[in-house]
Amino acid sequence: MATITSVDDPADPRIDDYRDLTRSDRRPDRPGGRGLVIAEGVVVVRRLLDSPYPLRSVLGVPRRIAELADDLAGFDVPAYETDADTMATAVGFHLNRGVLAVADRAPEPDPAELLRDARVVAVLEGVNDHENLGSLFRNAAALGVDAVLLGPRCSDPLYRRSVRVSMGHVLRVPFAPLDGEWPASLKTLRDNGFRVAALTPAADATAIGAAGLVGERVALLLGAEGPGLTAEALAAADVRVRIPMASGVDSLNVATAAAVAFHAVAAP
Amino acid sequence: MATITSVDDPADPRIDDYRDLTRSDRRPDRPGGRGLVIAEGVVVVRRLLDSPYPLRSVLGVPRRIAELADDLAGFDVPAYETDADTMATAVGFHLNRGVLAVADRAPEPDPAELLRDARVVAVLEGVNDHENLGSLFRNAAALGVDAVLLGPRCSDPLYRRSVRVSMGHVLRVPFAPLDGEWPASLKTLRDNGFRVAALTPAADATAIGAAGLVGERVALLLGAEGPGLTAEALAAADVRVRIPMASGVDSLNVATAAAVAFHAVAAP
């Protein structure tokens, strides 16, 4: 059972993990060094408790800590109770959701293991906007995507804002970097029986609903909003698919396009 | 041809339409009284110029005004050139995109006219988040939805933030309030040959891809994120459809769910 401890002083070193979050959020050592996984709000904290990331502590107002009591029963970590003002001073901004939790990172899974039981995976190239990345994970979770593989130039899915925007689903949908030289590394997917389908707005691509992907093992290759996939990535795919769009419309948001594509091939 | 006029004084009354935008954005008289349609950035300003809303003026830094010169050729309105600081002082915040345009509202189209040539329309109930509403219009434009009908408790699509988030597509996808008592007013759709399909996460609803809606005249009934459609609206629909979702996932964002549904029934 988590130990409930009252904290009155925003400078209390026991809550250092939560200090100046808007600053620590930007620190460069995030993914490697001491970068922590930070969950905000009861729903996302619950997802963190259910995740493989080792919980360090929880900080919240009494009402939120009470709400999480059952969830915290199996954890031998401190739960720091405080008031909204102390919390705001320590954290650096007012937190509507009234509760935070912090965990350590865990080793990333082996891509080969992720692929073994997967039917649909997303492979990302250059998705470097934290909100888009978070939304994409939320959509992946909802629409039955089994794993996400990160190609070059993607943001860190465990960045605080991505965790929040994903509603905690970055803690739930397994992800790993796709190692090796890009895009030759896509061969890993082919070797594991996946068809690599690149999503593109190109008019000569196949409409995604007509590409025969339903029920198949599919790796959906997605690029950033704006530039989209590089020519090299497009050339390395087995098939290029498009979402039919009205003329004169630039594009969909990348996470929205991903949702449409996930539903078209993955819907559980 | 728009008349280019230099403005150096942020207090110049000629740019009053642009003053304190963050305040005027909240004024209660928006839709009825003097509420203006405000476009930000070259792309959205172009959509405003292409729209039925009568242009009043443009305000921007010289580079952006020059970029719009061809587009403004047919308009007999002032284009105010200024520098970024003067603009920021007048507007009330720094504007990355460097150009704004203002138009009057126009009478809303008659729903009957909107429906005459439409194949797929969206009907919204309680979509009262300006960003979600803007995103929904962007997705509607991209995915070939012909019109949007506004049921009760929806926000104003011409609110500045909705215009921006929609990337100007609220100026392009026609919309109108659905008059009459809700949800009995849905009869209008049925009378015009539309099947009214309500989107719901309910497990006993029909998977949207299996509801036989492709190629049909469809009115997609969408509720707010969170509460969803009211029981009355659900009961008034011809068919209840769902997006198949993984278990344990709350829901998709309403604009994302709308995109998936639009693609499933409307893709052009």
Coordinates of C-alpha atoms in Angstrom, one line a residue:
Chain A
M1 CA 0.0 0.0 0.0
A2 CA 1.3 3.5 -0.9
T3 CA 2.3 5.5 2.2
I4 CA 0.4 8.7 2.4
T5 CA 2.6 11.6 3.5
S6 CA 1.5 15.2 4.0
V7 CA 3.7 17.9 2.3
D8 CA 3.1 21.5 3.2
D9 CA 6.3 23.1 2.0
P10 CA 6.6 23.5 -1.8
A11 CA 10.4 23.4 -1.4
D12 CA 10.3 19.9 0.3
P13 CA 13.0 17.9 -1.4
R14 CA 10.8 14.8 -1.4
I15 CA 8.8 16.2 -4.2
D16 CA 11.8 17.2 -6.3
D17 CA 10.7 14.9 -9.1
Y18 CA 7.7 17.3 -9.6
R19 CA 9.6 20.5 -9.4
D20 CA 9.5 23.1 -12.2
L21 CA 7.9 20.7 -14.7
T22 CA 7.6 23.3 -17.4
R23 CA 11.4 23.6 -17.2
S24 CA 12.3 20.0 -16.7
D25 CA 10.0 19.2 -19.6
R26 CA 12.5 20.7 -21.9
R27 CA 15.6 19.2 -20.5
P28 CA 17.8 17.5 -23.1
D29 CA 18.6 14.4 -21.1
R30 CA 15.0 13.2 -21.2
P31 CA 15.0 9.9 -23.0
G32 CA 18.4 8.8 -21.8
G33 CA 19.5 10.1 -18.5
R34 CA 17.2 10.9 -15.6
G35 CA 14.2 11.7 -17.8
L36 CA 11.1 10.6 -15.9
V37 CA 7.7 9.5 -17.1
I38 CA 5.1 12.0 -15.8
A39 CA 1.3 11.3 -15.7
E40 CA -1.3 14.0 -15.0
G41 CA -4.8 13.4 -13.8
V42 CA -6.6 10.4 -12.4
V43 CA -7.2 8.7 -15.8
V44 CA -3.6 9.0 -17.0
V45 CA -2.2 8.1 -13.5
R46 CA -4.2 4.9 -13.6
R47 CA -2.7 4.1 -17.0
L48 CA 0.8 4.7 -15.6
L49 CA 0.0 2.3 -12.7
D50 CA -1.0 -0.3 -15.2
S51 CA 2.1 0.2 -17.3
P52 CA 5.6 -1.4 -17.2
Y53 CA 7.2 1.9 -15.9
P54 CA 8.3 1.6 -12.3
L55 CA 6.3 4.0 -10.2
R56 CA 8.4 6.4 -8.0
S57 CA 5.6 8.4 -6.3
V58 CA 2.3 10.2 -6.5
L59 CA 1.6 13.9 -5.7
G60 CA -1.9 15.2 -5.3
V61 CA -4.7 16.9 -3.4
P62 CA -6.4 14.7 -0.9
R63 CA -9.5 14.2 -3.0
R64 CA -7.5 12.8 -5.9
I65 CA -5.3 10.7 -3.7
A66 CA -8.4 9.2 -2.2
E67 CA -9.9 8.5 -5.6
L68 CA -6.7 6.5 -6.4
A69 CA -6.6 4.6 -3.1
D70 CA -7.6 1.3 -4.6
D71 CA -5.3 1.6 -7.6
L72 CA -2.4 2.4 -5.3
A73 CA -3.0 -0.6 -3.0
G74 CA -0.4 -2.7 -4.6
F75 CA 2.4 -0.1 -4.7
D76 CA 5.0 0.4 -2.1
V77 CA 5.8 4.1 -3.0
P78 CA 5.0 7.4 -1.3
A79 CA 1.8 9.3 -2.1
Y80 CA 2.3 12.9 -1.2
E81 CA -0.8 14.8 -0.2
T82 CA -0.8 18.5 -0.5
D83 CA -3.0 21.5 -1.3
A84 CA -3.5 23.0 -4.7
D85 CA -1.4 26.1 -4.0
T86 CA 1.6 24.2 -2.7
M87 CA 1.4 21.9 -5.7
A88 CA 1.2 24.8 -8.1
T89 CA 4.2 26.5 -6.5
A90 CA 6.3 23.3 -6.7
V91 CA 5.2 22.2 -10.2
G92 CA 5.3 25.7 -11.7
F93 CA 1.8 26.0 -12.9
H94 CA -1.7 25.4 -11.7
L95 CA -2.8 21.9 -12.3
N96 CA -6.5 21.5 -12.9
R97 CA -6.4 17.7 -12.6
G98 CA -5.0 17.8 -9.1
V99 CA -2.8 14.8 -9.3
L100 CA 0.5 13.7 -10.8
A101 CA 2.6 10.5 -10.8
V102 CA 6.2 9.9 -11.7
A103 CA 7.8 6.8 -12.9
D104 CA 11.2 5.7 -14.2
R105 CA 11.7 4.8 -17.8
A106 CA 11.9 1.1 -18.6
P107 CA 14.0 -0.6 -21.3
E108 CA 12.3 -0.4 -24.7
P109 CA 10.9 -3.7 -26.0
D110 CA 12.7 -5.6 -28.8
P111 CA 11.0 -4.7 -32.1
A112 CA 11.2 -8.4 -33.1
E113 CA 9.1 -9.3 -30.0
L114 CA 6.6 -6.5 -30.7
L115 CA 6.1 -7.8 -34.2
R116 CA 5.7 -11.5 -33.3
D117 CA 2.1 -11.3 -32.3
A118 CA 1.1 -8.0 -34.0
R119 CA -1.3 -7.8 -36.9
V120 CA -1.2 -4.0 -37.5
V121 CA 1.7 -1.7 -36.6
A122 CA 2.4 1.9 -37.3
V123 CA 5.9 3.0 -38.4
L124 CA 6.6 6.7 -38.1
E125 CA 9.1 8.8 -39.9
G126 CA 9.7 12.4 -38.7
V127 CA 6.6 12.7 -36.5
N128 CA 8.2 15.3 -34.4
D129 CA 5.3 17.3 -33.0
H130 CA 4.6 16.1 -29.4
E131 CA 0.8 16.7 -29.6
N132 CA 0.4 14.9 -32.9
L133 CA 2.5 12.0 -31.6
G134 CA 0.3 11.8 -28.5
S135 CA -2.9 12.0 -30.5
L136 CA -1.6 9.3 -32.8
F137 CA -1.0 6.9 -29.9
R138 CA -4.5 7.6 -28.6
N139 CA -5.9 6.7 -32.0
A140 CA -3.7 3.7 -32.3
A141 CA -4.9 2.4 -28.9
A142 CA -8.6 3.0 -29.8
L143 CA -8.4 1.5 -33.2
G144 CA -6.5 -1.7 -32.4
V145 CA -3.0 -1.0 -33.6
D146 CA -0.7 -3.4 -31.8
A147 CA 2.6 -1.5 -31.7
V148 CA 4.3 1.7 -32.9
L149 CA 7.8 1.6 -34.4
L150 CA 9.8 4.8 -34.5
G151 CA 11.8 5.6 -37.5
P152 CA 14.2 8.6 -37.8
R153 CA 13.4 12.1 -36.5
C154 CA 10.4 11.2 -34.3
S155 CA 9.8 12.9 -30.9
D156 CA 10.0 11.1 -27.7
P157 CA 6.5 9.5 -26.9
L158 CA 7.2 9.8 -23.2
Y159 CA 7.6 13.6 -23.3
R160 CA 5.1 14.9 -20.8
R161 CA 2.9 16.7 -23.3
S162 CA 2.6 13.6 -25.5
V163 CA 1.7 11.5 -22.5
R164 CA -1.1 13.9 -21.6
V165 CA -2.4 14.4 -25.2
S166 CA -2.4 10.6 -25.7
M167 CA -4.6 10.3 -22.5
G168 CA -1.9 7.9 -21.3
H169 CA -2.1 5.6 -24.2
V170 CA 1.7 6.0 -25.0
L171 CA 2.0 4.0 -21.7
R172 CA -0.1 1.3 -23.1
V173 CA 0.6 0.9 -26.8
P174 CA 4.1 -0.7 -27.0
F175 CA 6.7 1.2 -29.0
A176 CA 10.3 0.8 -30.0
P177 CA 12.8 2.4 -32.3
L178 CA 13.3 0.7 -35.6
D179 CA 17.0 0.1 -35.6
G180 CA 19.3 0.0 -38.6
E181 CA 19.7 2.2 -41.6
W182 CA 16.5 3.9 -42.7
P183 CA 14.6 3.0 -44.8
A184 CA 16.4 -0.3 -45.5
S185 CA 15.4 -1.2 -41.9
L186 CA 11.8 -1.7 -43.2
K187 CA 13.0 -5.0 -44.4
T188 CA 12.6 -6.2 -40.7
L189 CA 8.8 -5.8 -41.2
R190 CA 8.8 -7.6 -44.5
D191 CA 10.8 -10.4 -43.0
N192 CA 8.2 -10.7 -40.3
G193 CA 5.4 -11.1 -42.8
F194 CA 4.1 -7.5 -42.9
R195 CA 3.1 -5.6 -46.0
V196 CA 4.5 -2.1 -45.7
A197 CA 1.9 0.4 -46.8
A198 CA 2.9 4.0 -47.1
L199 CA 0.3 6.7 -46.5
T200 CA 0.6 9.5 -49.0
P201 CA -1.7 12.1 -50.5
A202 CA -0.3 11.3 -54.0
A203 CA -3.2 11.0 -56.5
D204 CA -1.8 7.9 -58.1
A205 CA -1.7 5.9 -54.8
T206 CA -4.3 3.3 -54.2
A207 CA -7.4 4.3 -52.2
I208 CA -6.7 2.7 -48.8
G209 CA -10.0 0.9 -48.8
A210 CA -9.2 -0.8 -52.1
A211 CA -5.7 -1.9 -51.3
G212 CA -6.6 -5.3 -50.0
L213 CA -5.1 -4.7 -46.5
V214 CA -8.0 -5.7 -44.3
G215 CA -7.2 -8.8 -42.4
E216 CA -3.6 -8.8 -43.6
R217 CA -0.5 -8.1 -41.5
V218 CA 0.1 -4.5 -42.2
A219 CA 2.8 -1.9 -41.3
L220 CA 1.4 1.5 -41.9
L221 CA 4.1 3.9 -42.7
L222 CA 3.3 7.5 -41.7
G223 CA 5.2 10.8 -42.2
A224 CA 4.9 14.2 -40.6
E225 CA 2.1 16.6 -41.3
G226 CA 3.3 19.0 -44.0
P227 CA 6.3 17.3 -45.6
G228 CA 4.9 13.8 -45.3
L229 CA 7.1 10.7 -46.0
T230 CA 10.5 11.1 -47.7
A231 CA 10.9 9.9 -51.2
E232 CA 13.2 7.2 -49.9
A233 CA 10.6 5.9 -47.4
L234 CA 7.9 5.9 -50.1
A235 CA 10.1 4.0 -52.5
A236 CA 10.8 1.4 -49.8
A237 CA 7.2 0.6 -49.2
D238 CA 5.3 -2.4 -50.8
V239 CA 2.3 -0.3 -51.6
R240 CA 1.4 3.4 -51.5
V241 CA -2.1 4.1 -50.2
R242 CA -4.1 7.3 -49.9
I243 CA -7.2 8.5 -48.2
P244 CA -9.5 9.8 -50.9
M245 CA -9.8 13.6 -50.4
A246 CA -11.8 16.4 -51.8
S247 CA -9.9 18.6 -54.2
G248 CA -8.5 21.9 -52.9
V249 CA -8.0 20.6 -49.4
D250 CA -4.4 20.5 -48.3
S251 CA -4.4 17.6 -46.0
L252 CA -5.6 16.1 -42.7
N253 CA -3.8 16.4 -39.5
V254 CA -1.4 13.5 -39.3
A255 CA -3.0 11.9 -36.2
T256 CA -6.4 12.2 -37.9
A257 CA -5.1 10.7 -41.2
A258 CA -3.6 7.9 -39.1
A259 CA -7.0 7.3 -37.4
V260 CA -8.7 7.0 -40.7
A261 CA -6.0 4.6 -42.0
F262 CA -6.0 2.6 -38.8
H263 CA -9.8 2.1 -39.0
A264 CA -9.5 1.1 -42.6
V265 CA -7.0 -1.7 -41.9
A266 CA -7.0 -2.4 -38.2
A267 CA -10.5 -1.9 -36.7
P268 CA -10.8 -4.7 -34.1
Chain B
M1 CA -7.8 46.3 -56.6
A2 CA -7.4 46.7 -52.8
T3 CA -6.0 50.0 -51.8
I4 CA -2.7 49.6 -49.9
T5 CA -2.5 52.1 -47.0
S6 CA 0.3 52.4 -44.4
V7 CA -0.7 52.4 -40.8
D8 CA 1.9 53.4 -38.2
D9 CA -0.2 54.1 -35.1
P10 CA -1.7 51.1 -33.4
A11 CA -4.5 53.4 -32.2
D12 CA -5.5 54.3 -35.7
P13 CA -9.3 54.0 -35.8
R14 CA -9.2 52.5 -39.3
I15 CA -8.0 49.3 -37.9
D16 CA -10.6 49.1 -35.1
D17 CA -11.9 45.9 -36.5
Y18 CA -8.7 44.2 -35.4
R19 CA -8.4 45.8 -32.0
D20 CA -8.1 43.6 -28.9
L21 CA -9.0 40.5 -30.7
T22 CA -8.5 38.3 -27.6
R23 CA -11.3 40.4 -26.0
S24 CA -13.6 40.9 -28.9
D25 CA -13.4 37.1 -29.5
R26 CA -15.4 36.7 -26.3
R27 CA -18.1 39.3 -26.9
P28 CA -21.6 37.9 -26.5
D29 CA -23.0 39.6 -29.6
R30 CA -20.9 37.6 -32.0
P31 CA -23.2 35.7 -34.2
G32 CA -26.0 38.2 -34.3
G33 CA -24.8 41.8 -33.9
R34 CA -21.6 43.2 -35.1
G35 CA -19.6 39.9 -34.8
L36 CA -17.1 39.8 -37.6
V37 CA -15.5 36.9 -39.4
I38 CA -11.7 37.0 -38.8
A39 CA -9.1 35.1 -40.8
E40 CA -5.5 34.6 -39.7
G41 CA -2.6 33.8 -42.0
V42 CA -2.3 33.7 -45.8
V43 CA -4.0 30.3 -46.3
V44 CA -7.0 31.2 -44.3
V45 CA -7.2 34.7 -45.6
R46 CA -7.3 33.2 -49.1
R47 CA -10.2 31.0 -48.1
L48 CA -12.0 34.0 -46.7
L49 CA -11.6 35.8 -50.0
D50 CA -13.1 32.8 -51.8
S51 CA -16.0 32.7 -49.4
P52 CA -19.5 34.3 -49.4
Y53 CA -18.5 36.6 -46.5
P54 CA -18.2 40.3 -47.6
L55 CA -14.6 41.4 -47.1
R56 CA -14.1 44.6 -45.1
S57 CA -10.3 44.9 -45.0
V58 CA -6.9 43.2 -44.6
L59 CA -4.2 44.0 -42.1
G60 CA -0.7 42.7 -42.4
V61 CA 3.1 43.1 -42.7
P62 CA 4.2 44.2 -46.2
R63 CA 5.6 40.7 -47.1
R64 CA 2.2 39.1 -46.4
I65 CA 0.2 41.8 -48.2
A66 CA 2.5 41.3 -51.2
E67 CA 1.9 37.6 -51.1
L68 CA -1.8 38.2 -51.3
A69 CA -1.6 40.9 -54.1
D70 CA -3.1 38.7 -56.8
D71 CA -5.8 37.3 -54.6
L72 CA -6.8 40.9 -53.6
A73 CA -7.0 42.1 -57.1
G74 CA -10.7 41.9 -57.4
F75 CA -11.5 43.5 -54.1
D76 CA -12.3 47.1 -53.5
V77 CA -11.3 47.2 -49.8
P78 CA -8.4 48.7 -47.9
A79 CA -5.3 46.6 -47.2
Y80 CA -3.5 48.1 -44.2
E81 CA 0.2 47.6 -44.2
T82 CA 2.0 47.9 -40.9
D83 CA 4.9 46.4 -39.0
A84 CA 4.7 43.4 -36.7
D85 CA 4.9 45.5 -33.5
T86 CA 2.2 47.9 -34.4
M87 CA 0.1 45.0 -35.4
A88 CA 0.8 43.2 -32.1
T89 CA -0.2 46.2 -30.1
A90 CA -3.5 46.7 -31.9
V91 CA -4.4 43.1 -32.0
G92 CA -3.4 42.3 -28.4
F93 CA -0.9 39.5 -29.1
H94 CA 1.9 38.7 -31.4
L95 CA 0.7 37.2 -34.6
N96 CA 3.1 34.7 -36.2
R97 CA 1.3 34.6 -39.4
G98 CA 1.6 38.3 -40.1
V99 CA -1.8 38.9 -41.8
L100 CA -5.4 39.1 -40.8
A101 CA -8.6 39.8 -42.8
V102 CA -12.0 40.8 -41.6
A103 CA -15.4 40.2 -43.2
D104 CA -19.0 40.7 -42.3
R105 CA -21.3 37.7 -41.7
A106 CA -23.7 36.7 -44.4
P107 CA -27.2 35.2 -44.1
E108 CA -27.0 31.5 -43.4
P109 CA -28.1 29.3 -46.3
D110 CA -31.5 27.6 -46.2
P111 CA -31.1 24.0 -44.9
A112 CA -33.5 22.8 -47.6
E113 CA -31.1 24.2 -50.2
L114 CA -28.1 22.7 -48.6
L115 CA -29.7 19.3 -48.6
R116 CA -30.9 19.4 -52.2
D117 CA -27.6 18.5 -53.8
A118 CA -25.9 16.9 -50.8
R119 CA -25.0 13.3 -50.5
V120 CA -23.4 13.3 -47.0
V121 CA -24.1 15.8 -44.3
A122 CA -23.1 16.0 -40.7
V123 CA -25.7 16.9 -38.1
L124 CA -24.2 18.1 -34.8
E125 CA -25.7 18.1 -31.3
G126 CA -23.9 19.8 -28.5
V127 CA -20.5 20.2 -30.2
N128 CA -19.6 23.2 -28.1
D129 CA -15.8 23.1 -28.1
H130 CA -14.5 25.6 -30.6
E131 CA -11.4 23.6 -31.4
N132 CA -13.3 20.4 -31.9
L133 CA -15.8 22.2 -34.1
G134 CA -13.0 23.7 -36.2
S135 CA -11.2 20.4 -36.6
L136 CA -14.5 18.7 -37.5
F137 CA -15.1 21.2 -40.4
R138 CA -11.5 20.7 -41.6
N139 CA -12.2 16.9 -41.7
A140 CA -15.6 17.4 -43.3
A141 CA -14.0 19.5 -46.1
A142 CA -11.2 17.0 -46.7
L143 CA -13.4 13.9 -46.7
G144 CA -16.2 15.2 -49.0
V145 CA -18.9 16.1 -46.5
D146 CA -21.3 18.4 -48.4
A147 CA -22.8 20.4 -45.5
V148 CA -23.0 20.7 -41.7
L149 CA -26.3 21.2 -39.9
L150 CA -26.2 22.6 -36.4
G151 CA -28.5 21.1 -33.8
P152 CA -28.9 22.5 -30.3
R153 CA -26.0 23.6 -28.1
C154 CA -23.3 23.9 -30.8
S155 CA -20.7 26.6 -30.8
D156 CA -20.5 29.2 -33.4
P157 CA -18.4 27.9 -36.3
L158 CA -17.3 31.5 -37.2
Y159 CA -15.7 32.0 -33.8
R160 CA -12.1 33.1 -34.5
R161 CA -10.5 30.0 -33.0
S162 CA -12.8 27.7 -34.9
V163 CA -11.9 29.5 -38.1
R164 CA -8.2 29.1 -37.4
V165 CA -8.3 25.5 -36.3
S166 CA -10.5 24.6 -39.3
M167 CA -7.7 26.1 -41.5
G168 CA -10.5 28.2 -43.0
H169 CA -12.7 25.3 -44.0
V170 CA -15.6 26.7 -41.9
L171 CA -15.7 29.3 -44.6
R172 CA -16.0 26.7 -47.3
V173 CA -18.2 23.9 -46.0
P174 CA -21.7 25.3 -45.9
F175 CA -23.6 25.2 -42.6
A176 CA -26.9 26.2 -41.2
P177 CA -28.9 25.7 -38.0
L178 CA -31.4 22.9 -38.2
D179 CA -34.6 24.7 -37.2
G180 CA -37.6 23.3 -35.4
E181 CA -37.9 21.2 -32.2
W182 CA -35.0 18.9 -31.6
P183 CA -34.8 16.0 -32.4
A184 CA -38.1 16.0 -34.3
S185 CA -36.5 18.3 -36.7
L186 CA -34.4 15.4 -38.0
K187 CA -37.5 14.6 -40.0
T188 CA -36.4 17.3 -42.5
L189 CA -33.5 15.0 -43.4
R190 CA -35.6 11.9 -43.8
D191 CA -38.1 13.9 -45.9
N192 CA -35.1 14.8 -48.2
G193 CA -34.1 11.2 -48.7
F194 CA -31.3 10.9 -46.1
R195 CA -30.8 8.0 -43.7
V196 CA -30.0 9.4 -40.3
A197 CA -27.1 7.5 -38.8
A198 CA -26.2 8.3 -35.2
L199 CA -22.6 7.7 -34.2
T200 CA -22.3 6.1 -30.7
P201 CA -19.8 3.9 -28.9
A202 CA -22.6 1.6 -27.8
A203 CA -21.5 -2.0 -28.3
D204 CA -24.8 -3.1 -29.8
A205 CA -24.7 -0.5 -32.6
T206 CA -23.7 -1.6 -36.1
A207 CA -20.1 -1.3 -37.1
I208 CA -20.1 1.7 -39.5
G209 CA -18.5 -0.2 -42.3
A210 CA -21.2 -2.8 -42.2
A211 CA -24.2 -0.4 -42.0
G212 CA -24.7 -0.2 -45.8
L213 CA -24.2 3.5 -45.9
V214 CA -21.6 3.7 -48.7
G215 CA -23.1 5.4 -51.7
E216 CA -26.4 6.3 -49.8
R217 CA -27.6 9.7 -48.8
V218 CA -26.5 9.9 -45.2
A219 CA -26.9 12.3 -42.4
L220 CA -24.3 11.5 -39.8
L221 CA -25.5 12.5 -36.4
L222 CA -22.6 13.4 -34.0
G223 CA -22.6 14.4 -30.4
A224 CA -20.0 16.0 -28.1
E225 CA -16.9 14.3 -26.9
G226 CA -17.7 12.9 -23.5
P227 CA -21.4 12.9 -23.2
G228 CA -22.1 12.0 -26.8
L229 CA -25.6 12.1 -28.3
T230 CA -28.6 12.5 -26.0
A231 CA -30.9 9.5 -25.7
E232 CA -33.6 11.5 -27.6
A233 CA -31.3 12.1 -30.5
L234 CA -30.2 8.4 -30.6
A235 CA -33.8 7.3 -30.5
A236 CA -34.7 9.6 -33.4
A237 CA -32.0 8.1 -35.7
D238 CA -32.7 5.5 -38.4
V239 CA -29.6 3.5 -37.5
R240 CA -27.0 3.6 -34.7
V241 CA -23.5 3.0 -35.9
R242 CA -20.2 2.6 -34.1
I243 CA -16.5 2.7 -34.9
P244 CA -15.1 -0.6 -33.7
M245 CA -12.8 0.1 -30.8
A246 CA -10.3 -1.7 -28.7
S247 CA -11.6 -2.5 -25.2
G248 CA -10.5 -0.3 -22.4
V249 CA -10.2 2.8 -24.5
D250 CA -12.6 5.6 -23.6
S251 CA -13.2 7.2 -26.9
L252 CA -11.8 9.1 -29.8
N253 CA -11.8 12.8 -30.0
V254 CA -15.1 13.9 -31.6
A255 CA -13.4 15.4 -34.7
T256 CA -11.3 12.3 -35.1
A257 CA -14.3 10.0 -34.7
A258 CA -16.1 12.2 -37.3
A259 CA -13.1 11.8 -39.7
V260 CA -13.3 8.0 -39.5
A261 CA -17.0 8.1 -40.0
F262 CA -16.8 10.6 -42.9
H263 CA -14.2 8.4 -44.6
A264 CA -16.4 5.3 -44.0
V265 CA -19.4 6.8 -45.7
A266 CA -18.4 9.9 -47.7
A267 CA -14.9 9.5 -49.1
P268 CA -15.0 11.2 -52.5

